[in-house]
Structure formats: C-alpha cells, structure tokens
Amino acid sequence: MFLERLKCSHLCPVEQAQKWCDRIFRDVPSDVTIEVNGGTFSLHKFPLVSRSGRIRRLVAEHRDSDISRVELLNLPGGAECFELAAKFCYGINFEIRSTNVAQLCCVSDYLEMTEDFSKDNLGSRAEEYLDSIVCKNLEMCVEVLQQCESLLPLADELKVVSRCIDAIASKACAEQIASSFSRLEYSSSGRLHMSRQAKCDGDWWIEDLSVLRIDMYQRIITAMKCRGVRPESIGASLVNYAQKELTKKSSLWNPSSQTKVDSNSTLHEKLVVETVVSLLPVEKLAVPINFLFGLLRSAVMLDCTIASRLDLERRIGSQLDVATLDDILIPSFRHAGDTLFDVETVHRILVNFCQQDDSEEEPEDTSVFESDSPPSPSQTALIKVSKLVDNYLAEIAPDANLKLSKFMVIAETLPAHARTVHDGLYRAIDIYLKAHQGSTDLDKKKLCKLIDFQKLSQEAGAHAAQNERLPLQSIVQVLYFEQLRLRNSLSCSYAEDDTKPIHQSWRISSGALSAAMSPRDNYASLRRENCELKLELARLRMRLNDLEREHVCMKRDMTKSGSRKFMSSFSKKIGKLSLFGHSSSRGSSSPSRNSQRTDSKVIERTCASTE
C-alpha cells in the first residue's frame, strides 16, 4: 500500500483524528494519480483536496469528467518534496528540519496549503519553524540557504533567503560585539582599552559561509558590511572563500598541458574572482597583499573585467611597500613571443604607488604644499619600493624578449630621490647588457643615463670602472667620481692642515644627500638656509646702521670744533690703530724721526683738505 511506503522514520506524536484518517483510507482504492517530474503517486482526492487549494481547484474544474490524473508541472523540490506534502495531507506527521524547511515553504506555496483551506496547514508550520528555530541559529541558516540554491526564484519571493541572510548578518555582528566586550581590559594606568588578539573569537562563522554558492555569499557579505562587521573579519572570510573556490581544480592554466580547461569551470572561477574583488573592504591591510596579488594573477589569467583588474592594481599600489619580489613576479599569459613576466601590469601598479596620498606624515606648514602637483608617498616607502623595483629589474633582465623601452619605463617610474644608492639599478642594467649583447651604443648610453655614478658604493664603482659592457663615457664618469672620493677621503684625514678640500668634500657629499632627499625634506632644508641668510642680513643691516651713526657723529664733531686740535687727536687714534701697517719694535720705544715727519705731513694734508 502507498501509506506504508510513505512511512517516515522520524515521526511526531500523532493526533487521534490523524490516526482515524489513516485507518479509514488504508483499504480504500486510490481515485487520483498525481504526476510530478516523472514520478507517479496513486492517492485519494479527499485528503488532498482538504489541504491543498491548488488540487481542489483542479478537481473542481474537471468535476463533470471525473478527473483521475493530475500533472503538477515545475513543482519546487520535485517528487521528494511532494511526497512530504502528501504525508502531511494524509495526517502522517514528520519532522521538519533545516534541510527540508525551505522545500516545505516553497511546495506549500505552490500547492496553496495555507490557513485559508485548513487550520495549522503545512505553510504556517514551515514558516513558524523557520522564524522560531532556524533564524536563531547561524549554522541552520546556512543549511537553509544551501537548500534555497535549487529553489530560486520562489524561495527569494517568499523571503526565505532574505530572512536567513539578515539572521546571519545580525548573528555575526552580535558575536563580534560580544567578543569585543570580552576583550576589554584595564591598562596599568587604569584606562580601559581593548586587548589585541591574533584571531577574533567572534569569527568562527567564516568557515561556515565557505560552503555557500557565490551569489548567496555575496548577499551575506553585503549585509554584514551594512551591519558594521569589522573589515578584518570580512577580509578573512573573503580570503578563506576564494582559496577554497579557486583551488578546487588542480590547475586552471598549465602551459605544458594540452588538455582544454572546462569552460563552465572557467566561467565559475571568473565570476568568483570578480565578485570577491567587488566585496573587498576599502580599508588598507584588511586583506594580505599576497592575496591581492593572487587575485590579480587569477584576474589576468581568466581575462576578468578591466574594472576588476584596475581595482586590484590600485589596492596593491597603495601598500606596495610591504610587497615582496615573489609577489610582483606576475607571469605573462599571452602568446609565446611575449615576455615571461607581465611588465605592463607592474608598471601600472608603480604608477598607482607614486600617485598615492601620504597621510602618515602631515607637513607643518600646509600652505607650502598647495600646488597642482600630485601627492607623493613617504620617503621610507619610496626606499623600500626602490629596492623592490631594482630586484625586479634584475629578475626580468635576462629575458631575451624584454625590450629596452619596457625595461626603462619600469626604472624611470620612481622619482629620482627614491634611490639613495644606485648599486641595485647598476646591477640590473649590467645583467640586461650581459643578456642583450647585441645592444647598440645608443641603447647602452640610454641605460647608463639612469645611473647616478656618484651614488655607487665603493665596490660597485670599482666594478663599473672595469666593466667593458659600459660605454666609454660612463667609465670616465666612474673614474672621475672615484678620484673625487679618494681625494676627499685624503683631505678629511688631514683636515687640520688644509680646510679647502674639506669644504669641497662637504659640497660633494651634501649634493649627494640632497639628491636622495624627498621634495618635502629638500624644501625644509632650503627653508632653514633661507632663515639663516635672513638673520645674517639683519645683523649686517644693524652693523651698517651703527657705522652710519658713528660717521654722522664724527662729521658733527668736526664741524663744531673747526680747530686743528681735533684732527691731531684723530691722527693719534689712527696711529694707534696702525692703519698704515707700522708697528713698534722691541728695541726702540718711539718711532723714528723720518716716520714722524711723514705722518705729520700726511696729517697736515688731511686737515687742509678737511678745512
């Protein structure tokens, strides 16, 4: 019998009326056949009509023809779900679980099993279980959403999906708030602060969400952002989800393999990358930079949208100073005649880095930087990135397909003050010249113009002076600067004997340091020198005013006296100052007569001219 086939292993307490219905229909032959997605059920009209409005309407429409076969097209959940609905119509209760509540909500809506046709119908019981049990448990909400993936769009229209998503977002936010309160502690000074932990206790839901389909996952993360979940937690969830979804296949791109990758799986991977990029938090360091580089490689490999790739390049550029060489070695996924590494992408990342705003070091005088020039990163970040770029150039230099223009555009992207030492750049250029021995003299001169030979270390300068791959003009420059360095080192050793070489050494070293300074530091140095010059000019002006006052007083005294007495006293003062270079010797206590006569004649002429 059909009722024996419909028995469930998990039965709820059965009411007296349901037992009576079970006994009354056990020996009654079936009078209607229900076809659902290829499955056939021989049932009775009365229990179905009493619960389902849809079946009641179909039977009523064919009352005259005595309908015996009913086909239910596109029934959500298929034959298995209809079997649960038929059990409920026959009074055989079963356990509603998180694995079937979504199907029951959808099939009850399709069969119109509502309160309008029967009290405590299947629809109301499924809704009650969903609201009172499922929405209060995050794991059960995830299970329901998994079931809803095959029930769309009906599950979305019945708001089963939205209720579960809101419940998950609220639960995750509440867990984080509770975790934050548990991390509050008092410092030694008595102030309340939050202790830092490597992993938040309220982020246990990250692993649970990784089993969802990408569209459901996207809606959950969007709801969490609106609820105020921490960016670090959202970033950790994105990393976990992307790693699971993008590593399901052993290799999406394998140059040595001749087998084609499944187009459906490629489209799925592409959708995952683009969705994860759109969900990334705007805050810096919310996700590790190596994860951003991994997404960028996947985006280039899967030919994702330009907007996704540009967004990743901008995010990477804003924190490029924490990247490593392995991160920026992005392979080229084009035809075989191209370079081994994607140089264009790295160049765009460097441009984004140079154009970023440095908000860590605010200038004291903001009016100084009110210009149309783009903001620049800090000097510390520039030095780190300059070393990274030099190592990158040395890594890509042996590539035979690497053109000179691509090599130079990477080397020239950073400003001149980014490199305090040019050893790394010289090493990369030397590797390029060694790998491209057919380079013309003009190309060699272009490359060597990038090097400031004055910023080479002693070891690099000694190597460059004997490097036959460099043009002759560059070798001469190296020898010249090495000679200056040697002379300055010798002059510093004998600083007490000769001060002029020390001054020259100071000028050369200060010039090298100023070239390595950032525009902000260079401006501060110039500003200090300007202030010192202004103070010196002020002191000279005051001295000049004093001399002018003394001169006026002297003229006034000379005009009032009009006698030779003042001039004689004035001449005595001049004689004491040795204005003409006369000095008394130890052997004589008074000057000679000839000198006295000469001095008296000069004084008489001076007095005459004054009168």
Coordinates of N, CA and C in Angstrom, one line a residue, residues 214-223 225 231 234-235 237-238 241 272-283 286-287 311 315:
I214 N 28.3 31.4 -4.7 CA 28.8 32.7 -4.8 C 27.8 33.8 -4.7
D215 N 26.6 33.6 -5.3 CA 25.6 34.6 -5.2 C 25.0 34.8 -3.8
M216 N 24.8 33.7 -3.1 CA 24.4 33.8 -1.7 C 25.4 34.4 -0.8
Y217 N 26.7 34.0 -1.1 CA 27.8 34.5 -0.3 C 27.9 36.0 -0.5
Q218 N 27.7 36.5 -1.7 CA 27.8 37.9 -2.0 C 26.8 38.7 -1.2
R219 N 25.6 38.2 -1.2 CA 24.5 38.9 -0.4 C 24.7 38.9 1.1
I220 N 25.3 37.8 1.6 CA 25.6 37.8 3.0 C 26.7 38.8 3.4
I221 N 27.8 38.9 2.6 CA 28.9 39.8 2.9 C 28.4 41.3 2.8
T222 N 27.5 41.5 1.8 CA 27.0 42.9 1.7 C 26.1 43.2 2.9
A223 N 25.4 42.3 3.4 CA 24.5 42.6 4.6 C 25.4 42.8 5.8
K225 N 28.5 44.1 5.8 CA 29.0 45.4 5.7 C 28.0 46.5 6.2
P231 N 36.1 45.2 9.1 CA 36.7 44.9 7.8 C 37.7 43.7 7.8
I234 N 35.7 40.5 7.5 CA 35.2 40.4 6.1 C 36.4 40.0 5.2
G235 N 37.5 40.6 5.4 CA 38.7 40.2 4.6 C 39.1 38.8 4.8
S237 N 37.2 36.3 5.8 CA 36.2 35.5 5.1 C 36.4 35.4 3.6
L238 N 36.7 36.6 3.0 CA 36.9 36.6 1.5 C 38.2 35.7 1.2
Y241 N 37.1 32.0 1.5 CA 36.2 31.6 0.4 C 36.9 31.5 -0.9
V272 N 33.8 34.1 -9.5 CA 34.3 34.2 -8.1 C 35.3 35.3 -8.0
V273 N 36.2 35.4 -8.9 CA 37.3 36.5 -8.7 C 36.6 37.9 -8.8
E274 N 35.8 38.1 -9.8 CA 35.2 39.4 -9.9 C 34.3 39.8 -8.7
T275 N 33.6 38.8 -8.2 CA 32.7 39.0 -7.0 C 33.5 39.3 -5.8
V276 N 34.6 38.6 -5.6 CA 35.5 38.8 -4.4 C 36.1 40.2 -4.5
V277 N 36.5 40.6 -5.7 CA 37.1 41.9 -5.8 C 36.1 43.0 -5.5
S278 N 34.9 42.8 -5.9 CA 33.9 43.8 -5.6 C 33.5 43.9 -4.1
L279 N 33.8 42.8 -3.4 CA 33.5 42.8 -2.0 C 34.6 43.2 -1.1
L280 N 35.8 43.4 -1.6 CA 37.0 43.8 -0.8 C 36.7 45.0 0.0
P281 N 37.1 45.1 1.3 CA 36.9 46.3 2.1 C 37.8 47.4 1.6
V282 N 37.4 48.6 1.8 CA 38.1 49.8 1.3 C 39.3 50.1 2.2
E283 N 39.3 49.6 3.4 CA 40.4 49.9 4.3 C 41.7 49.2 3.9
A286 N 43.3 45.3 5.1 CA 42.2 44.4 5.6 C 42.4 43.0 5.1
V287 N 43.1 42.9 3.9 CA 43.5 41.6 3.4 C 45.0 41.6 3.1
D311 N 41.0 47.9 -10.2 CA 40.8 48.0 -8.8 C 41.8 47.3 -8.0
R315 N 44.6 48.9 -5.3 CA 44.7 48.5 -4.0 C 46.2 48.0 -3.7

